[in-house]
Amino acid sequence: MDIILHKISLLMYAFATVGFLLYLGHQKEFLSRAGSWLTGIGFVVQSLFLVVRGVKAGHHPISNLFEALNFFAWSIVCAYFILQYRFRIKVLGALVLPIAIVLMTISLTLDTTIAPLIPALQSNWLGIHTTLAFLGNAFFVVAFAGSVLYLVQERQLKNRHLGSLFHRLPSLDVLDRLQYRSLTIGFPLMTFGIITGAIWGASAWGSYWSWDPKETWSLITWFIYAALLHARLTIGWRGRKAAWLSIVGFGAILFTFLGVNLILGGLHSYN
Amino acid sequence: MEILVLGLNHKSAPLHIREKVAFPENEIAGPLRAVNSLDGIKENLIVSTCNRVEIVLAAEDKGAVEVLKEFLAEHHGVDRGELDPHLYLHIGGEAVRHLYRVASGLDSLVLGEPQILGQVKDAFEYARDAGTLGLILNRLLKKTFSVAKSVRTDTGIARSAVSVSYAAVELAKKIFGETEGRTAMIIGAGEMGELALKHLVSSGIKEVFVANRTFEKAVALAQQFGGSAIKYEDLLDQLLITDIVISSTGAPHVIIHADDIRKLMGRRKYQPMFFIDIAVPRDIDAAVNDIDNAYLYNVDDLQAVVADNVKGREKEAEKAEAMVGKEVATFQKWVSSLQVVPTIVALRGKMERIRAAETEKALGRLPHLSDKDRQQVKALTTAIVNKILHRPQAVLKEASHTEDAGLYLEVTRKMFDLPDTPEEGAENNGNERTQKD
């Protein structure tokens, strides 16, 4: 039952992406509207999927990589909707949704059974810590999408070659503000994610910080975004440089999320 | 009933002819009523702008055109010989297509320009107020507005700027988002620069600075734009709070150097800057474009943007023509569904076939009847059919002039199982029947 819900939401996101891509090509209003509705339906179904998983397991659905990937995908779409409410960038979905789709597709190749939670993780902190960390990262993913669009648009303006995308992409100003807004929401979430993790670590293992690979890489990611936010706020960094740094940050997120789990292992691996 | 468009436009007639034939907006009710009272003309609408005069008619037949031309010549005091070569006439489907194209900006001097739609809407209101619109033109114009609207939203025909000064505004909007709250500076004077500034100001620029080697000139221009004049020596300092720079001085050398801007950027906290260099020789160091968050366009760049946009509009126009074509066919179908005569002919034909067949059958069973009797029987059946059809025919003819015409015809066709599109009328109307005379 839960896997069917998973597949339905994946299908909805896929259709939505097609809608957004067609909108990019044809500029028909209804295509972007259809894309938004399909994304919304997919999001509701995916929420339902996570609830079903959670109820069945009796804990926050994040006990294995399959669930983690899906929870991350859900967080990204959630962040997308929150930012879209403010910015309404019609082509953003064409870039954000594929990321969620890739995560969900990878998850399908994994073990989908509901695993019992090892005793060390049986705590309310699990839900709080992971939700904060995942949502924080999700906002950074949207910032990444905005940064990519920014760089495309900036290139066209600098080269004075205005391709067919020029009219379809929003202004540099809007894309830059999207990135900034994503950071100002995502950064506190991630910070609290790390803090709650430390508190939980202290109560569960007796130490706030244990240099577990995921902790280390999260810290690296945190520093990248801290530097970006700092540079933006103090010396007024913006535009191309900020966009590139946000893309570097996205690389760090990917590695923290997948690389650490698949290569480095440690306390946070879902095994 | 035939839809006709008689008109002339910037392509078919020079300005001195268009001037003569134009109808002043505020006194158009008179001509509208006069045209409507002409022989054979049932409905009419007049679109009169500086680029075109279009008279749209719903008339009994083509003959109305001659009368209308006579009226035009007389009304405007122009010789037929002078007027006729510049007039074009579109008939039926081509008339519908022409109106759709005009309202969508496909027939305009600047492809896709938006004003013409407003002008057609005004023309519609004048005609409605003058009472010269009926069933057909009412429907045609409403359809025209919806076609023009979808052409506008579903194709990119009106999307991009096709003049240098608008291209500058378009670029500014892609850099700054809304231009509201931004500041602009114009250095030097010149028509193109001032035009660009004017467009920027009307798009919401907050503050305008004017710099000129001659301070008095700066003051004069600043007054014109409600901006402030600045001393030429203070130009660089002022750039600190300027977002958009339009430069068109006659200086023989570069007046804004990349190094100055580079130094400025940190102090500006990397707020983007947009430089428009209209001067020849150039005023602004080309290397400015290499600085992060600074964008430099010279006059050639802007012209290249415009050329691209024009090409883009032409490409979009093909899509628009296809959309228009489809809509013309739909409208033609509706018009032909209004054709009462073919329906009546079809109805009579069907009754006659039934009557003939049944009479033959009955007479076959009555071989003892004399020829005279047989004639009598035939006359009887014919009389019955005629009597029965008399009233329906009259009702249909009456209904053809009302809103419900389509409904009456549809019901009739359904009740008597007549073919959906009457063979006459429908076939011919859609064909190419444009002629220029």
XYZ file of C-alpha atoms in Angstrom:
708
model
C 0.000 0.000 0.000
C 2.652 2.531 0.991
C 4.802 1.633 -2.012
C 1.853 2.299 -4.317
C 1.480 5.750 -2.783
C 5.185 6.269 -3.351
C 4.837 5.367 -7.008
C 1.782 7.554 -7.486
C 3.562 10.593 -6.074
C 6.616 9.842 -8.204
C 4.385 9.647 -11.264
C 2.695 12.946 -10.376
C 6.050 14.684 -10.018
C 7.136 13.216 -13.352
C 4.001 14.506 -15.098
C 4.433 17.851 -13.379
C 8.001 18.056 -14.666
C 6.787 17.336 -18.177
C 4.253 20.139 -17.732
C 6.907 22.588 -16.572
C 9.281 21.612 -19.375
C 6.537 22.004 -21.968
C 5.751 25.377 -20.443
C 9.394 26.307 -20.916
C 9.017 25.461 -24.593
C 5.526 26.668 -25.384
C 4.679 29.339 -22.817
C 1.117 28.148 -22.472
C -0.256 29.266 -19.111
C -2.230 26.096 -18.520
C 0.929 23.977 -18.696
C 2.536 25.684 -15.731
C -0.765 25.617 -13.856
C -1.132 21.897 -14.578
C 2.449 21.424 -13.393
C 1.686 23.171 -10.116
C -1.473 21.164 -9.510
C 0.236 17.871 -10.281
C 3.069 18.802 -7.946
C 0.488 19.608 -5.260
C -1.284 16.278 -5.722
C 2.047 14.456 -5.713
C 2.997 16.257 -2.524
C -0.238 15.308 -0.755
C 0.143 11.675 -1.822
C 3.754 11.647 -0.723
C 2.792 13.140 2.641
C 0.253 10.371 2.995
C 2.939 7.855 2.105
C 5.195 9.149 4.867
C 2.339 9.124 7.390
C 1.449 5.544 6.477
C 5.081 4.503 6.828
C 5.357 6.315 10.139
C 2.209 4.758 11.554
C 3.188 1.294 10.410
C 6.675 1.611 11.860
C 5.592 3.455 14.960
C 8.292 6.093 14.538
C 9.436 8.892 12.258
C 9.857 7.305 8.795
C 13.596 7.733 8.484
C 14.996 4.413 9.598
C 16.642 3.428 6.316
C 18.030 5.111 3.209
C 14.820 4.421 1.289
C 12.794 6.425 3.777
C 15.477 9.059 4.171
C 15.597 9.704 0.415
C 11.861 10.043 0.297
C 11.717 12.293 3.304
C 14.360 14.470 1.668
C 12.436 14.578 -1.610
C 9.322 15.527 0.347
C 11.248 18.278 2.164
C 12.505 19.680 -1.131
C 9.013 19.895 -2.600
C 7.836 21.434 0.675
C 10.562 24.092 0.533
C 9.735 24.643 -3.136
C 6.098 25.386 -2.320
C 6.985 27.710 0.541
C 9.336 29.731 -1.668
C 7.025 29.630 -4.669
C 4.292 31.183 -2.562
C 6.469 34.263 -2.411
C 8.325 34.256 -5.733
C 6.091 32.479 -8.258
C 8.887 31.593 -10.653
C 7.073 29.425 -13.159
C 10.135 27.662 -14.527
C 11.593 26.782 -11.117
C 9.681 23.509 -10.955
C 11.396 22.304 -14.121
C 14.646 22.269 -12.176
C 13.583 21.399 -8.611
C 11.234 18.515 -9.325
C 13.764 16.432 -11.274
C 15.992 16.497 -8.185
C 13.155 15.056 -6.096
C 12.418 12.559 -8.856
C 16.030 11.367 -8.991
C 16.100 10.876 -5.220
C 12.833 8.947 -5.293
C 13.929 6.830 -8.241
C 17.186 5.897 -6.513
C 15.140 4.971 -3.457
C 13.146 2.471 -5.500
C 16.278 0.417 -6.062
C 16.795 0.091 -2.314
C 15.357 -2.133 0.377
C 11.865 -0.816 1.003
C 10.956 -2.923 4.036
C 10.162 -1.240 7.315
C 13.066 -1.939 9.608
C 12.727 -1.873 13.386
C 14.550 1.039 14.936
C 17.701 0.173 16.826
C 17.295 1.064 20.506
C 19.848 3.884 20.394
C 17.675 5.798 17.941
C 14.380 5.298 19.750
C 13.801 8.846 20.849
C 11.615 11.835 20.071
C 14.793 13.638 19.097
C 14.929 11.500 15.943
C 11.978 13.297 14.362
C 12.988 16.759 15.507
C 16.636 16.458 14.557
C 16.075 14.928 11.120
C 13.146 17.174 10.189
C 15.129 20.317 10.935
C 18.239 19.058 9.150
C 16.338 17.790 6.105
C 14.208 20.907 5.700
C 17.279 23.098 6.062
C 19.033 21.185 3.325
C 15.883 21.242 1.193
C 15.891 25.046 1.171
C 19.525 24.930 0.073
C 18.499 22.667 -2.800
C 15.979 25.268 -3.977
C 18.702 27.906 -3.587
C 20.832 25.732 -5.862
C 18.093 25.624 -8.498
C 17.726 29.407 -8.301
C 21.494 29.786 -8.635
C 21.626 27.644 -11.764
C 18.868 29.724 -13.358
C 20.714 32.859 -12.274
C 23.918 31.753 -13.970
C 22.081 30.887 -17.188
C 20.354 34.257 -17.271
C 23.513 36.132 -16.286
C 25.472 34.459 -19.076
C 22.907 35.586 -21.638
C 22.974 39.167 -20.414
C 26.764 39.338 -20.245
C 27.297 37.796 -23.678
C 24.533 40.015 -25.070
C 23.193 36.952 -26.709
C 19.587 36.659 -25.673
C 18.527 33.121 -26.470
C 15.046 31.722 -26.334
C 15.369 31.218 -22.579
C 15.927 34.916 -21.967
C 12.257 35.828 -21.963
C 11.278 32.719 -20.074
C 13.583 33.181 -17.128
C 12.855 35.782 -14.461
C 15.097 38.744 -13.744
C 18.499 38.397 -12.111
C 17.140 40.342 -9.173
C 14.346 37.866 -8.510
C 16.665 34.863 -8.840
C 19.209 36.423 -6.509
C 16.525 37.218 -3.951
C 15.212 33.662 -4.205
C 18.662 32.408 -3.292
C 18.972 34.839 -0.389
C 15.518 34.003 0.950
C 16.255 30.262 0.702
C 19.446 30.773 2.682
C 17.828 32.821 5.410
C 15.207 30.126 5.942
C 17.438 27.116 5.370
C 20.393 28.234 7.457
C 18.616 28.575 10.833
C 16.842 25.261 10.213
C 20.118 23.518 9.535
C 21.771 25.203 12.511
C 19.010 23.980 14.827
C 19.246 20.587 13.155
C 22.890 20.363 14.156
C 22.232 21.710 17.664
C 19.410 19.260 18.327
C 21.630 16.493 17.003
C 24.322 17.486 19.445
C 21.895 17.582 22.372
C 20.501 14.203 21.393
C 24.028 12.843 20.990
C 24.884 14.046 24.466
C 21.898 12.295 25.999
C 22.226 9.107 23.944
C 25.968 8.644 23.700
C 27.257 11.034 26.302
C 29.054 13.333 23.905
C 27.868 16.371 21.995
C 30.088 15.797 19.045
C 31.803 12.614 17.948
C 33.303 13.506 14.547
C 31.146 10.924 12.880
C 31.550 11.391 9.040
C 28.063 12.809 8.663
C 28.682 15.243 11.477
C 31.932 16.340 9.912
C 30.433 16.816 6.477
C 27.386 18.575 7.838
C 29.721 20.960 9.563
C 31.590 21.556 6.298
C 28.283 22.222 4.546
C 27.224 24.495 7.387
C 30.457 26.473 7.067
C 29.986 26.913 3.331
C 26.515 28.359 3.795
C 27.622 30.366 6.817
C 30.376 31.906 4.676
C 27.940 32.625 1.855
C 25.408 34.225 4.156
C 28.116 36.185 5.904
C 29.575 37.468 2.637
C 26.130 38.469 1.458
C 25.291 40.317 4.641
C 28.593 42.090 5.276
C 30.324 42.872 1.996
C 27.231 42.601 -0.136
C 28.215 39.567 -2.158
C 25.577 38.681 -4.662
C 25.063 37.486 -8.161
C 27.472 35.192 -9.916
C 29.896 34.522 -7.062
C 27.104 33.866 -4.610
C 25.452 31.570 -7.141
C 28.633 29.565 -7.604
C 29.183 29.214 -3.863
C 25.628 28.022 -3.437
C 26.296 25.401 -6.101
C 29.408 24.286 -4.210
C 27.226 24.054 -1.099
C 24.803 21.841 -3.004
C 27.694 19.524 -3.871
C 28.540 19.308 -0.182
C 24.919 18.485 0.632
C 24.876 15.698 -1.928
C 28.062 14.248 -0.526
C 26.866 14.570 3.067
C 23.672 12.840 2.138
C 24.703 10.131 -0.296
C 28.476 9.960 -0.252
C 28.753 9.615 3.486
C 26.060 6.939 3.638
C 27.323 4.927 0.733
C 31.094 5.361 1.204
C 32.037 6.476 4.659
C 29.417 4.875 6.911
C 29.306 5.806 10.618
C 26.568 6.448 13.150
C 24.320 8.173 10.633
C 24.391 5.463 7.994
C 21.092 3.741 7.600
C 22.377 0.234 8.121
C -25.764 37.185 -46.066
C -22.145 38.010 -46.751
C -19.407 39.436 -44.562
C -17.284 42.006 -46.360
C -14.379 44.217 -45.448
C -13.606 47.234 -47.564
C -10.571 49.188 -46.492
C -7.159 50.634 -46.973
C -4.049 50.588 -44.809
C -0.461 51.766 -44.615
C 0.539 49.192 -47.209
C -2.151 49.937 -49.762
C -2.420 53.701 -49.442
C -0.024 56.603 -48.877
C -0.566 58.957 -45.983
C -2.236 61.716 -48.003
C -4.948 59.299 -49.091
C -5.383 57.805 -45.617
C -5.768 61.297 -44.193
C -8.603 62.046 -46.558
C -10.498 58.863 -45.918
C -10.096 58.762 -42.117
C -13.190 59.244 -39.984
C -12.744 61.513 -36.950
C -13.426 59.481 -33.830
C -15.843 61.886 -32.185
C -18.203 62.116 -35.143
C -18.224 58.573 -36.364
C -21.849 57.841 -35.415
C -23.095 59.792 -38.446
C -21.118 57.851 -41.056
C -21.966 54.571 -39.296
C -25.693 55.255 -39.610
C -25.299 56.556 -43.135
C -23.510 53.397 -44.234
C -26.152 51.262 -42.575
C -28.888 52.974 -44.549
C -27.185 52.148 -47.851
C -28.852 49.651 -50.144
C -28.193 46.014 -49.188
C -26.154 46.774 -46.046
C -27.548 45.241 -42.865
C -24.771 45.860 -40.348
C -21.527 47.814 -40.335
C -18.568 48.860 -38.244
C -15.828 51.367 -39.019
C -12.264 51.065 -37.710
C -10.437 54.291 -38.424
C -6.874 54.907 -37.246
C -3.920 56.788 -38.646
C -2.747 53.605 -40.330
C -5.980 52.207 -41.666
C -9.657 52.552 -42.392
C -11.616 49.318 -42.381
C -15.316 49.132 -43.018
C -16.756 45.791 -41.974
C -20.130 44.919 -43.446
C -22.768 42.307 -43.153
C -24.538 42.765 -46.476
C -26.993 40.899 -48.629
C -24.361 40.399 -51.300
C -21.247 41.826 -52.908
C -23.279 44.469 -54.692
C -23.211 46.582 -51.558
C -19.535 47.317 -52.131
C -20.147 49.513 -55.141
C -22.662 51.581 -53.201
C -20.257 51.895 -50.305
C -17.393 53.060 -52.511
C -19.688 55.679 -53.978
C -20.586 56.789 -50.456
C -16.931 56.966 -49.377
C -15.941 59.084 -52.339
C -18.824 61.435 -51.785
C -18.492 61.636 -48.006
C -14.791 62.456 -48.100
C -14.880 64.423 -51.311
C -12.386 62.171 -53.062
C -12.446 61.102 -56.684
C -13.301 57.461 -57.292
C -10.312 57.348 -59.606
C -8.042 58.496 -56.802
C -9.616 56.309 -54.161
C -10.310 52.969 -55.820
C -6.729 51.832 -56.542
C -5.939 51.949 -52.821
C -8.946 50.006 -51.602
C -8.969 46.324 -50.893
C -11.967 44.084 -50.511
C -12.173 40.865 -48.547
C -15.151 38.585 -48.797
C -16.542 35.864 -46.545
C -13.836 33.815 -44.843
C -11.133 36.184 -46.049
C -12.974 39.115 -44.502
C -13.116 37.269 -41.182
C -9.431 36.395 -41.452
C -8.535 39.983 -42.253
C -10.340 41.312 -39.202
C -8.739 38.696 -36.948
C -5.308 39.557 -38.337
C -5.827 43.287 -37.928
C -6.956 42.976 -34.314
C -4.070 40.621 -33.475
C -1.522 43.095 -34.830
C -0.529 40.741 -37.647
C -1.378 43.376 -40.235
C 0.337 46.216 -38.373
C 3.415 48.180 -39.364
C 5.107 46.951 -36.194
C 4.209 43.289 -36.005
C 2.195 42.439 -32.903
C 1.744 46.023 -31.690
C -0.961 46.156 -29.049
C -2.762 49.460 -29.723
C -4.786 48.251 -32.680
C -6.810 45.880 -30.492
C -7.904 48.801 -28.331
C -8.829 50.741 -31.445
C -10.949 47.875 -32.779
C -12.634 47.665 -29.375
C -13.419 51.380 -29.519
C -14.804 50.955 -33.030
C -17.020 48.162 -31.736
C -18.398 50.399 -29.002
C -19.103 53.298 -31.367
C -20.959 50.992 -33.728
C -22.898 49.413 -30.902
C -23.908 52.832 -29.582
C -24.884 53.932 -33.068
C -26.993 50.793 -33.395
C -25.334 49.516 -36.550
C -24.408 46.091 -35.219
C -26.606 43.051 -35.564
C -26.391 39.345 -35.019
C -23.447 38.669 -37.291
C -21.055 41.526 -36.589
C -21.753 41.349 -32.860
C -20.671 37.773 -32.842
C -17.787 38.383 -35.245
C -16.338 41.186 -33.124
C -16.648 39.287 -29.855
C -14.880 36.386 -31.507
C -12.263 38.784 -32.888
C -11.431 40.023 -29.400
C -11.020 36.535 -28.021
C -8.852 35.476 -30.987
C -6.641 38.549 -30.586
C -6.341 37.857 -26.881
C -5.259 34.260 -27.343
C -2.801 35.242 -30.065
C -1.310 37.671 -27.564
C -1.084 35.220 -24.674
C -0.347 31.985 -26.546
C 2.291 33.245 -28.933
C 5.306 35.439 -28.283
C 4.282 37.953 -30.907
C 4.030 40.854 -28.497
C 6.600 39.695 -26.000
C 9.858 41.336 -26.890
C 10.903 44.905 -27.560
C 11.310 45.989 -31.179
C 12.842 49.421 -30.707
C 16.236 50.280 -29.271
C 14.790 52.363 -26.459
C 12.322 49.656 -25.424
C 15.047 47.031 -25.680
C 16.979 49.034 -23.088
C 13.979 48.987 -20.750
C 13.465 45.278 -21.332
C 17.095 44.560 -20.439
C 16.867 46.759 -17.357
C 13.866 44.745 -16.214
C 15.716 41.476 -16.634
C 18.570 42.806 -14.536
C 16.738 44.702 -11.812
C 13.374 42.986 -11.791
C 11.029 45.879 -11.222
C 12.731 49.144 -12.149
C 10.787 50.918 -9.437
C 13.021 52.410 -6.809
C 16.075 52.371 -9.089
C 17.961 55.428 -10.229
C 19.113 56.394 -13.694
C 21.629 58.861 -15.030
C 21.840 60.331 -18.494
C 25.148 61.752 -19.620
C 25.052 64.079 -22.585
C 22.002 64.649 -24.739
C 20.563 62.891 -27.715
C 17.235 61.744 -29.029
C 17.725 58.017 -28.563
C 19.111 58.392 -25.061
C 16.318 60.673 -23.982
C 13.733 58.335 -25.435
C 15.216 55.406 -23.516
C 15.205 57.505 -20.366
C 11.595 58.474 -20.966
C 10.582 54.816 -21.200
C 12.569 54.028 -18.078
C 10.913 56.850 -16.164
C 7.460 55.677 -17.176
C 8.377 52.157 -16.068
C 8.909 53.478 -12.552
C 12.459 54.774 -12.112
C 12.688 56.600 -8.802
C 15.255 59.274 -9.508
C 16.932 60.735 -12.576
C 20.313 62.457 -12.647
C 21.461 64.498 -15.612
C 25.099 65.233 -16.332
C 26.390 67.405 -19.135
C 29.605 69.229 -19.854
C 27.510 72.359 -20.085
C 25.743 72.569 -16.749
C 22.910 74.731 -18.116
C 22.003 72.016 -20.586
C 21.942 69.497 -17.758
C 19.605 71.749 -15.791
C 17.254 72.135 -18.739
C 17.068 68.412 -19.427
C 16.722 67.627 -15.717
C 13.689 69.873 -15.566
C 12.125 67.981 -18.418
C 12.401 64.682 -16.544
C 11.831 65.976 -13.032
C 15.367 64.915 -12.171
C 18.377 66.680 -10.757
C 21.312 68.116 -12.661
C 24.762 67.170 -11.437
C 28.132 68.739 -12.074
C 30.209 66.937 -14.665
C 33.111 66.658 -12.192
C 30.861 64.877 -9.689
C 29.786 62.278 -12.227
C 31.844 59.424 -10.821
C 30.729 60.016 -7.237
C 27.154 60.137 -8.368
C 27.544 56.727 -10.039
C 27.734 55.301 -6.516
C 23.983 55.704 -6.205
C 23.115 55.227 -9.884
C 21.817 51.916 -11.208
C 21.263 52.641 -14.871
C 23.595 54.830 -16.927
C 22.664 56.098 -20.366
C 25.567 57.760 -22.056
C 25.425 59.684 -25.314
C 28.020 62.433 -25.230
C 29.962 63.683 -28.195
C 33.226 63.116 -26.349
C 35.985 61.767 -28.588
C 37.299 59.450 -25.881
C 36.102 57.119 -23.152
C 34.640 58.961 -20.177
C 33.855 56.008 -17.895
C 36.762 53.669 -17.242
C 36.522 50.076 -16.091
C 38.894 50.694 -13.174
C 36.674 53.416 -11.765
C 33.680 51.137 -11.887
C 35.601 48.261 -10.390
C 36.520 50.446 -7.421
C 32.957 51.641 -7.174
C 31.457 48.161 -7.045
C 32.726 47.271 -3.588
C 31.378 50.542 -2.199
C 28.064 49.847 -3.908
C 27.976 46.457 -2.181
C 27.901 44.934 -5.653
C 24.489 46.357 -6.493
C 24.139 45.667 -10.223
C 24.749 48.429 -12.755
C 23.428 48.656 -16.276
C 25.314 50.792 -18.783
C 23.734 51.845 -22.054
C 26.303 53.418 -24.334
C 24.576 55.088 -27.242
C 27.495 57.336 -28.118
C 29.667 56.913 -31.201
C 32.587 56.931 -30.529
C 31.863 55.043 -27.359
C 31.764 56.736 -23.956
C 32.194 53.672 -21.797
C 35.181 51.348 -21.595
C 34.197 47.998 -23.120
C 35.950 46.234 -20.221
C 33.156 47.418 -17.906
C 31.180 44.419 -19.077
C 33.817 42.115 -17.563
C 33.094 43.425 -14.078
C 30.798 41.287 -11.975
C 27.263 42.664 -11.724
C 27.934 45.296 -14.377
C 26.260 44.974 -17.770
C 27.226 47.085 -20.743
C 25.308 47.404 -23.997
C 26.361 49.709 -26.799
C 24.195 50.828 -29.659
C 25.157 47.870 -31.848
C 24.330 45.415 -29.081
C 20.921 46.976 -28.630
C 20.281 46.911 -32.352
C 21.261 43.250 -32.443
C 18.771 42.573 -29.643
C 16.070 44.372 -31.601
C 16.904 42.455 -34.777
C 16.676 39.180 -32.846
C 13.367 40.225 -31.372
C 11.946 41.163 -34.747
C 12.961 37.756 -36.063
C 11.375 36.190 -33.014
C 8.130 38.053 -33.657
C 8.109 36.920 -37.281
C 8.489 33.340 -36.155
C 5.709 33.749 -33.634
C 3.565 35.353 -36.316
C 3.500 32.025 -38.172
C 1.986 30.394 -35.103
C -0.476 33.252 -34.865
C -1.514 32.862 -38.511
C -2.231 29.191 -37.900
C -4.371 30.039 -34.884
C -6.248 32.651 -36.884
C -6.819 30.170 -39.713
C -8.406 27.687 -37.372
C -10.677 30.316 -35.870
C -11.758 31.535 -39.292
C -12.956 28.063 -40.162
C -14.951 27.864 -36.927
C -16.604 31.173 -37.570
C -17.415 30.250 -41.155
C -19.170 27.175 -39.907
C -21.339 29.290 -37.689
C -22.134 31.719 -40.490
C -23.109 28.959 -42.858
C -25.291 27.424 -40.171
C -27.244 30.669 -40.386
C -27.954 30.207 -44.088
C -31.710 29.757 -44.201
C -32.069 29.216 -47.909
C -30.013 26.031 -48.174
C -31.930 24.557 -45.259
C -35.255 25.362 -46.877
C -34.052 23.937 -50.168
C -32.926 20.792 -48.414
C -36.224 20.553 -46.562
C -38.264 20.971 -49.736
C -36.080 18.500 -51.585
C -36.553 15.892 -48.928
C -40.334 16.346 -48.808
C -40.531 16.218 -52.580
C -38.581 12.953 -52.697
C -40.847 11.386 -50.083
C -43.943 12.647 -51.837
C -42.830 11.365 -55.243
C -41.818 7.952 -53.903
C -45.005 7.410 -51.905
C -47.216 8.626 -54.730
C -45.555 6.268 -57.199
C -46.037 3.399 -54.767
C -49.737 4.169 -54.284
C -50.367 4.673 -57.980
C -48.747 1.357 -58.652
C -51.455 -0.296 -56.584
C -54.190 1.642 -58.419
C -53.712 0.595 -62.060
C -57.372 1.272 -62.934
C -56.979 5.048 -62.580
C -57.086 7.108 -65.713
C -54.257 9.466 -66.604
C -56.362 12.390 -65.539
C -56.988 10.789 -62.171
C -53.324 10.115 -61.754
C -52.590 13.770 -62.444
C -55.193 14.673 -59.860
C -53.586 12.484 -57.209
C -50.185 13.954 -57.912
C -51.530 17.501 -57.679
C -53.233 16.614 -54.404
C -50.026 15.323 -52.783
C -48.052 18.313 -53.980
C -50.658 20.666 -52.570
C -50.534 18.909 -49.200
C -46.747 19.170 -49.003
C -46.841 22.822 -49.960
C -49.539 23.611 -47.413
C -47.605 21.826 -44.671
C -44.306 23.498 -45.526
C -45.728 26.952 -45.885
C -45.645 27.888 -42.234
C -42.221 26.357 -41.370
C -40.659 28.218 -44.292
C -42.112 31.507 -43.197
C -40.966 30.968 -39.616
C -37.441 30.097 -40.724
C -37.195 33.171 -42.897
C -38.346 35.376 -40.046
C -36.003 33.714 -37.590
C -33.004 34.246 -39.838
C -32.831 37.859 -38.711
C -32.859 37.070 -35.001
C -30.438 35.816 -32.372
C -32.146 32.428 -32.442
C -31.568 31.734 -36.117
C -28.987 29.056 -35.449
C -31.285 27.288 -33.030
C -34.272 27.254 -35.426
C -32.119 25.888 -38.208
C -30.578 23.247 -36.026
C -33.944 22.061 -34.781
C -35.281 21.960 -38.310
C -32.337 19.941 -39.550
C -32.652 17.545 -36.676
C -36.412 17.042 -36.969
C -36.291 16.354 -40.659
C -32.954 14.606 -40.639
C -31.295 17.052 -43.033
C -27.516 17.084 -43.627
C -25.632 19.209 -41.057
C -23.910 21.653 -43.349
C -26.111 22.799 -46.151
C -24.215 22.055 -49.313
C -24.618 25.507 -50.783
C -22.879 28.385 -49.053
C -20.674 26.369 -46.758
C -18.414 25.186 -49.528
C -17.904 28.477 -51.247
C -17.524 30.789 -48.316
C -14.343 29.303 -46.972
C -12.507 29.546 -50.247
C -10.016 32.184 -51.198
C -12.124 34.952 -52.454
C -10.049 37.989 -51.816
C -9.851 40.410 -54.585
C -8.272 43.750 -54.904
C -10.018 46.285 -57.001
